[in-house]
XYZ file of C-alpha atoms in Angstrom:
366
model
C 2.036 13.662 10.246
C -0.702 11.337 11.371
C -3.671 11.495 9.269
C -7.096 11.893 10.709
C -8.799 8.573 9.758
C -12.264 7.873 10.722
C -13.640 4.371 11.460
C -15.863 4.421 8.236
C -12.909 5.592 6.144
C -10.817 2.897 7.658
C -13.401 0.297 6.600
C -13.702 1.738 3.071
C -10.084 1.950 2.516
C -9.023 -1.175 4.486
C -6.759 -3.564 2.706
C -9.134 -6.505 3.229
C -12.042 -4.474 1.626
C -9.856 -3.624 -1.380
C -8.692 -7.076 -1.942
C -12.248 -8.510 -1.408
C -13.691 -5.927 -3.736
C -11.152 -6.510 -6.525
C -11.621 -10.258 -6.071
C -15.428 -9.980 -6.533
C -15.042 -7.632 -9.545
C -12.565 -10.158 -11.242
C -14.844 -13.050 -10.423
C -17.876 -11.268 -11.852
C -15.962 -10.397 -15.104
C -14.788 -13.981 -15.460
C -18.262 -15.438 -14.788
C -19.611 -13.035 -17.270
C -17.143 -14.145 -19.945
C -17.542 -17.635 -19.091
C -21.412 -17.361 -19.282
C -21.055 -15.611 -22.548
C -19.041 -18.388 -24.086
C -21.335 -20.976 -22.538
C -24.311 -19.201 -24.260
C -22.483 -19.141 -27.554
C -21.752 -22.849 -27.481
C -25.401 -23.500 -26.599
C -26.413 -21.440 -29.515
C -23.983 -23.101 -31.794
C -25.200 -26.661 -30.614
C -28.924 -25.587 -31.118
C -28.230 -24.061 -34.533
C -26.148 -27.061 -35.658
C -29.249 -29.431 -34.885
C -31.444 -26.750 -36.676
C -29.310 -27.141 -39.742
C -29.686 -30.915 -39.863
C -33.421 -30.605 -39.540
C -33.776 -27.959 -42.055
C -31.623 -30.044 -44.410
C -33.973 -32.955 -43.921
C -36.857 -30.767 -45.159
C -35.219 -30.969 -48.633
C -34.586 -34.608 -48.428
C -37.981 -35.413 -47.234
C -39.675 -33.210 -49.893
C -37.769 -35.245 -52.509
C -38.759 -38.405 -50.928
C -42.317 -37.426 -51.101
C -41.998 -36.749 -54.718
C -40.287 -40.121 -55.357
C -43.034 -41.799 -53.478
C -45.687 -40.081 -55.619
C -43.955 -41.122 -58.786
C -43.192 -44.698 -57.629
C -45.697 -46.115 -55.193
C -44.457 -48.834 -52.930
C -41.325 -47.028 -51.530
C -40.039 -47.866 -48.112
C -41.193 -44.621 -46.790
C -44.800 -43.773 -47.734
C -45.529 -40.169 -48.885
C -48.173 -39.833 -46.120
C -45.725 -40.916 -43.339
C -43.051 -38.501 -44.977
C -45.624 -35.698 -44.837
C -46.271 -36.229 -41.297
C -42.635 -36.187 -40.426
C -42.291 -32.966 -42.335
C -45.109 -31.419 -40.275
C -43.409 -32.642 -37.170
C -39.960 -31.045 -38.369
C -41.499 -27.742 -39.163
C -43.299 -27.612 -35.839
C -40.027 -28.561 -34.002
C -38.089 -25.765 -35.834
C -40.800 -23.305 -34.956
C -41.002 -24.171 -31.218
C -37.430 -25.280 -30.662
C -36.427 -28.025 -28.285
C -34.179 -26.440 -25.517
C -33.480 -29.955 -23.946
C -31.881 -31.231 -27.006
C -30.912 -28.365 -27.766
C -32.546 -27.357 -31.113
C -33.746 -24.000 -32.243
C -33.411 -21.469 -34.959
C -31.183 -18.615 -34.387
C -32.713 -15.234 -33.015
C -32.304 -13.576 -36.363
C -35.191 -11.765 -38.167
C -33.852 -12.677 -41.695
C -33.624 -16.341 -40.702
C -37.233 -16.239 -39.107
C -38.612 -14.650 -42.189
C -36.986 -17.230 -44.434
C -38.287 -19.921 -42.258
C -41.914 -18.570 -42.416
C -41.491 -18.514 -46.270
C -40.372 -22.260 -46.334
C -43.259 -23.075 -44.052
C -45.746 -21.195 -46.217
C -44.395 -22.913 -49.299
C -45.033 -26.282 -47.712
C -48.385 -25.585 -46.197
C -49.815 -23.681 -49.155
C -47.979 -25.354 -52.014
C -46.392 -28.652 -51.670
C -48.655 -30.211 -48.956
C -52.061 -29.466 -50.815
C -50.603 -30.787 -54.068
C -49.285 -33.933 -52.302
C -52.785 -34.601 -51.023
C -54.232 -34.168 -54.518
C -51.567 -36.553 -55.967
C -52.562 -39.059 -53.257
C -56.204 -38.576 -54.259
C -55.317 -39.568 -57.884
C -55.003 -36.166 -59.540
C -51.353 -36.698 -60.521
C -48.086 -35.491 -59.019
C -47.397 -32.825 -61.698
C -48.325 -29.882 -59.646
C -46.257 -31.048 -56.680
C -43.182 -31.603 -58.886
C -43.634 -28.017 -60.309
C -43.437 -26.563 -56.796
C -40.721 -28.909 -55.529
C -37.702 -27.106 -56.900
C -38.856 -23.804 -55.489
C -39.244 -25.350 -51.964
C -35.898 -27.061 -52.062
C -34.220 -23.795 -53.211
C -35.832 -21.795 -50.331
C -34.975 -24.662 -47.758
C -31.305 -24.629 -49.135
C -31.263 -20.852 -48.746
C -32.489 -21.215 -45.183
C -29.674 -23.769 -44.428
C -27.210 -21.355 -45.752
C -28.461 -18.498 -43.599
C -28.405 -20.710 -40.519
C -24.684 -21.866 -41.442
C -23.601 -18.241 -41.973
C -25.036 -17.272 -38.499
C -23.346 -20.290 -37.063
C -20.009 -19.248 -38.535
C -20.438 -15.897 -37.157
C -21.110 -17.178 -33.689
C -18.107 -19.655 -33.999
C -15.857 -16.663 -34.594
C -17.431 -14.779 -31.600
C -16.790 -18.003 -29.511
C -13.158 -18.076 -30.510
C -12.853 -14.260 -29.812
C -14.395 -14.798 -26.513
C -12.064 -17.662 -25.787
C -8.971 -15.444 -26.754
C -10.489 -12.648 -24.571
C -10.620 -15.026 -21.639
C -6.917 -15.873 -22.203
C -5.966 -12.170 -22.414
C -8.118 -11.364 -19.481
C -6.619 -14.080 -17.423
C -3.073 -12.803 -18.317
C -4.032 -9.197 -17.725
C -5.876 -10.100 -14.499
C -2.876 -12.094 -13.146
C -0.408 -9.172 -13.924
C -2.952 -6.689 -12.323
C -3.329 -8.729 -9.202
C 0.519 -9.160 -8.925
C 0.921 -5.392 -9.256
C -1.783 -4.672 -6.779
C -0.360 -7.238 -4.249
C 2.921 -5.660 -4.660
C 1.478 -2.120 -4.320
C -0.742 -2.927 -1.473
C 1.178 -5.462 0.533
C 4.830 -6.228 -0.627
C 5.990 -2.563 -0.897
C 4.510 -1.388 2.483
C 6.236 -4.537 4.105
C 9.551 -3.798 2.476
C 9.290 -0.184 3.646
C 8.522 -1.354 7.179
C 11.262 -3.880 6.993
C 13.758 -1.141 5.822
C 12.554 1.220 8.708
C 13.032 -1.625 11.270
C 16.638 -2.245 9.983
C 17.506 1.445 10.143
C 15.921 1.772 13.639
C 18.060 -1.288 14.734
C 21.051 0.650 13.416
C 20.047 3.469 15.808
C 18.904 5.771 12.920
C 16.033 7.099 15.108
C 15.383 9.940 12.655
C 14.014 7.553 10.146
C 10.285 8.167 9.212
C 7.998 6.008 6.902
C 5.855 7.804 4.381
C 2.064 7.495 5.212
C 0.665 6.882 1.644
C -2.627 5.113 2.268
C -5.391 5.020 4.976
C -5.443 1.177 5.277
C -3.789 -1.102 7.954
C -0.211 -0.258 6.518
C -0.991 3.453 6.758
C -1.887 2.842 10.391
C 1.321 0.760 11.088
C 3.325 3.608 9.311
C 1.893 6.156 11.491
C 2.595 3.843 14.643
C 6.084 3.303 13.545
C 6.675 7.004 13.159
C 5.237 7.788 16.597
C 7.465 5.163 18.055
C 10.467 6.503 16.123
C 9.790 9.919 17.560
C 9.591 8.693 21.176
C 12.745 6.626 20.754
C 14.482 9.545 19.337
C 13.428 11.790 22.171
C 14.383 9.235 24.777
C 17.678 8.602 23.128
C 18.430 12.360 22.818
C 17.518 12.895 26.362
C 19.668 9.969 27.328
C 22.658 11.303 25.509
C 22.199 14.628 27.083
C 22.076 13.088 30.491
C 25.151 10.837 29.710
C 27.038 13.965 28.448
C 26.056 15.911 31.698
C 27.065 13.006 33.970
C 30.270 12.598 32.022
C 31.054 16.346 32.442
C 30.268 16.214 36.196
C 32.438 13.258 36.570
C 35.253 14.895 34.687
C 34.929 17.925 37.010
C 34.931 15.751 39.930
C 38.077 13.862 38.644
C 39.709 17.121 37.961
C 38.967 18.401 41.544
C 40.202 15.031 43.133
C 43.215 15.279 40.992
C 43.870 18.789 42.198
C 43.165 17.813 45.741
C 45.484 14.786 45.547
C 48.098 17.069 43.947
C 47.786 19.649 46.535
C 47.847 17.109 49.349
C 50.900 15.476 47.925
C 52.626 18.860 47.537
C 51.775 19.914 51.087
C 53.060 16.699 52.490
C 56.634 17.607 51.058
C 59.133 19.158 53.271
C 59.183 22.813 52.104
C 59.616 26.300 53.458
C 56.446 28.181 54.151
C 57.030 30.461 51.290
C 57.605 27.655 48.876
C 54.648 25.804 50.224
C 52.382 28.779 49.811
C 53.695 29.504 46.440
C 53.217 26.054 45.099
C 49.705 25.780 46.751
C 48.671 29.266 45.152
C 50.064 28.140 41.718
C 47.984 24.944 41.663
C 44.854 26.837 42.978
C 45.139 29.408 40.134
C 45.304 26.620 37.655
C 42.427 24.763 39.273
C 40.080 27.803 39.027
C 41.667 29.490 36.207
C 42.028 32.664 38.171
C 43.810 35.827 36.869
C 45.302 36.666 40.166
C 45.450 35.360 43.776
C 47.265 35.870 46.981
C 47.770 34.091 50.315
C 47.761 36.185 53.560
C 48.393 35.192 57.155
C 47.057 36.726 60.301
C 49.762 37.862 62.691
C 49.613 36.298 66.249
C 47.876 39.297 67.680
C 45.002 38.921 65.100
C 44.981 42.519 63.971
C 47.004 42.365 60.757
C 47.204 40.414 57.605
C 50.695 39.779 56.197
C 50.742 38.953 52.329
C 52.876 35.795 51.951
C 52.750 35.268 48.141
C 50.740 36.476 45.190
C 50.474 36.012 41.397
C 48.689 38.043 38.857
C 47.938 40.943 41.163
C 48.916 44.624 40.174
C 52.232 45.547 41.835
C 50.588 48.668 43.481
C 47.961 46.445 45.212
C 50.665 43.888 46.347
C 52.754 46.817 47.920
C 49.711 48.443 49.598
C 48.346 45.113 50.936
C 51.754 43.662 52.021
C 50.713 44.388 55.619
C 47.245 45.763 56.460
C 44.688 45.729 59.140
C 42.249 42.853 59.302
C 39.221 44.953 58.949
C 40.549 46.675 55.795
C 40.339 43.558 53.729
C 37.566 41.127 52.579
C 39.701 38.279 53.548
C 40.261 39.787 57.004
C 36.515 40.195 57.579
C 36.093 36.507 56.508
C 38.655 35.527 59.145
C 37.051 37.716 61.761
C 33.640 36.345 60.924
C 34.626 32.815 60.684
C 32.468 32.381 57.509
C 33.794 32.044 53.956
C 31.929 34.313 51.517
C 32.412 34.716 47.928
C 31.914 38.208 46.510
C 31.289 39.074 42.823
C 32.048 42.762 42.346
C 30.333 42.816 38.947
C 26.979 41.934 40.502
C 26.920 42.959 44.115
C 28.956 45.156 46.283
C 29.583 44.787 49.965
C 28.207 47.396 52.359
C 31.833 48.661 52.867
C 34.348 49.522 50.254
C 37.673 47.655 50.486
C 41.095 48.284 48.846
C 40.843 45.084 46.765
C 37.462 46.332 45.326
C 39.009 49.617 44.315
C 41.433 47.793 42.213
């Protein structure tokens, strides 16, 4: 049965709408996963640069100690201190263009603040005192603590980097799985939305070509293929009705032609029989026999009118009761329906089961 489908429902359930919607959803998921992996790789790159700069804090602090103990080194303590300040500022602010930044982790941020505080409140003032001539002893006592805390900061960044690396690999694996699942899903949806309806339509057309006009397609959706299935069913109903009507007409015409052929055969047979040289009795008997066979009559008789036109003489009869044949062997014209027909000059067929003539005749009594 046709489904009442509105214009808005058709737009919502249209095949093009579903394909576009599913494609947009798939694209958004892929873009989100790709963006996530790019963000992770960017974080890993920035953290790797932060590891290098954080590791340089330890090296530069040791170089400052060596410079305080052995004046005349290639890198002067004051130059190393300036570079140390720049590195701490760079780690705090980050350099997105490089990229370089500390991970967004509270523990790492707190450890960085501890290292920065050790430098500003401990090593840097003691280095200034040593450069002023008070000796490097205080700086050297604070150096191992600073190096240990800086080393701990490097370890925390490396741990965070390792976790992000694992997340990146999992994301890449998820992308691969998503690509496989998405491909299988799209193949299944395309088969469900397009290939299967087309195959059903093809099967319906093939069966229709084989004159199976009773075939109907299931209307399982409200999209374009649903409309096609409904149109196909309406076409099949019309063709079935036309074909059924055509068969009825052909059968009717065939039956009519058969009747006409039988009548013509009977007429030809009678004409051929009447053209043969026979006596009047034999001719009447043969004609009566053929007439009964043609109309499948139970009984019949042939009468002739005498020359005076007053009496009917029974020539031959078949199937009539013996009493009726004896009584009607010779009778007046007006006492028989056949005589009345001769007198009137008009052939009338009477059915005694339905109507009765105004006058009662001998044959009607029988």
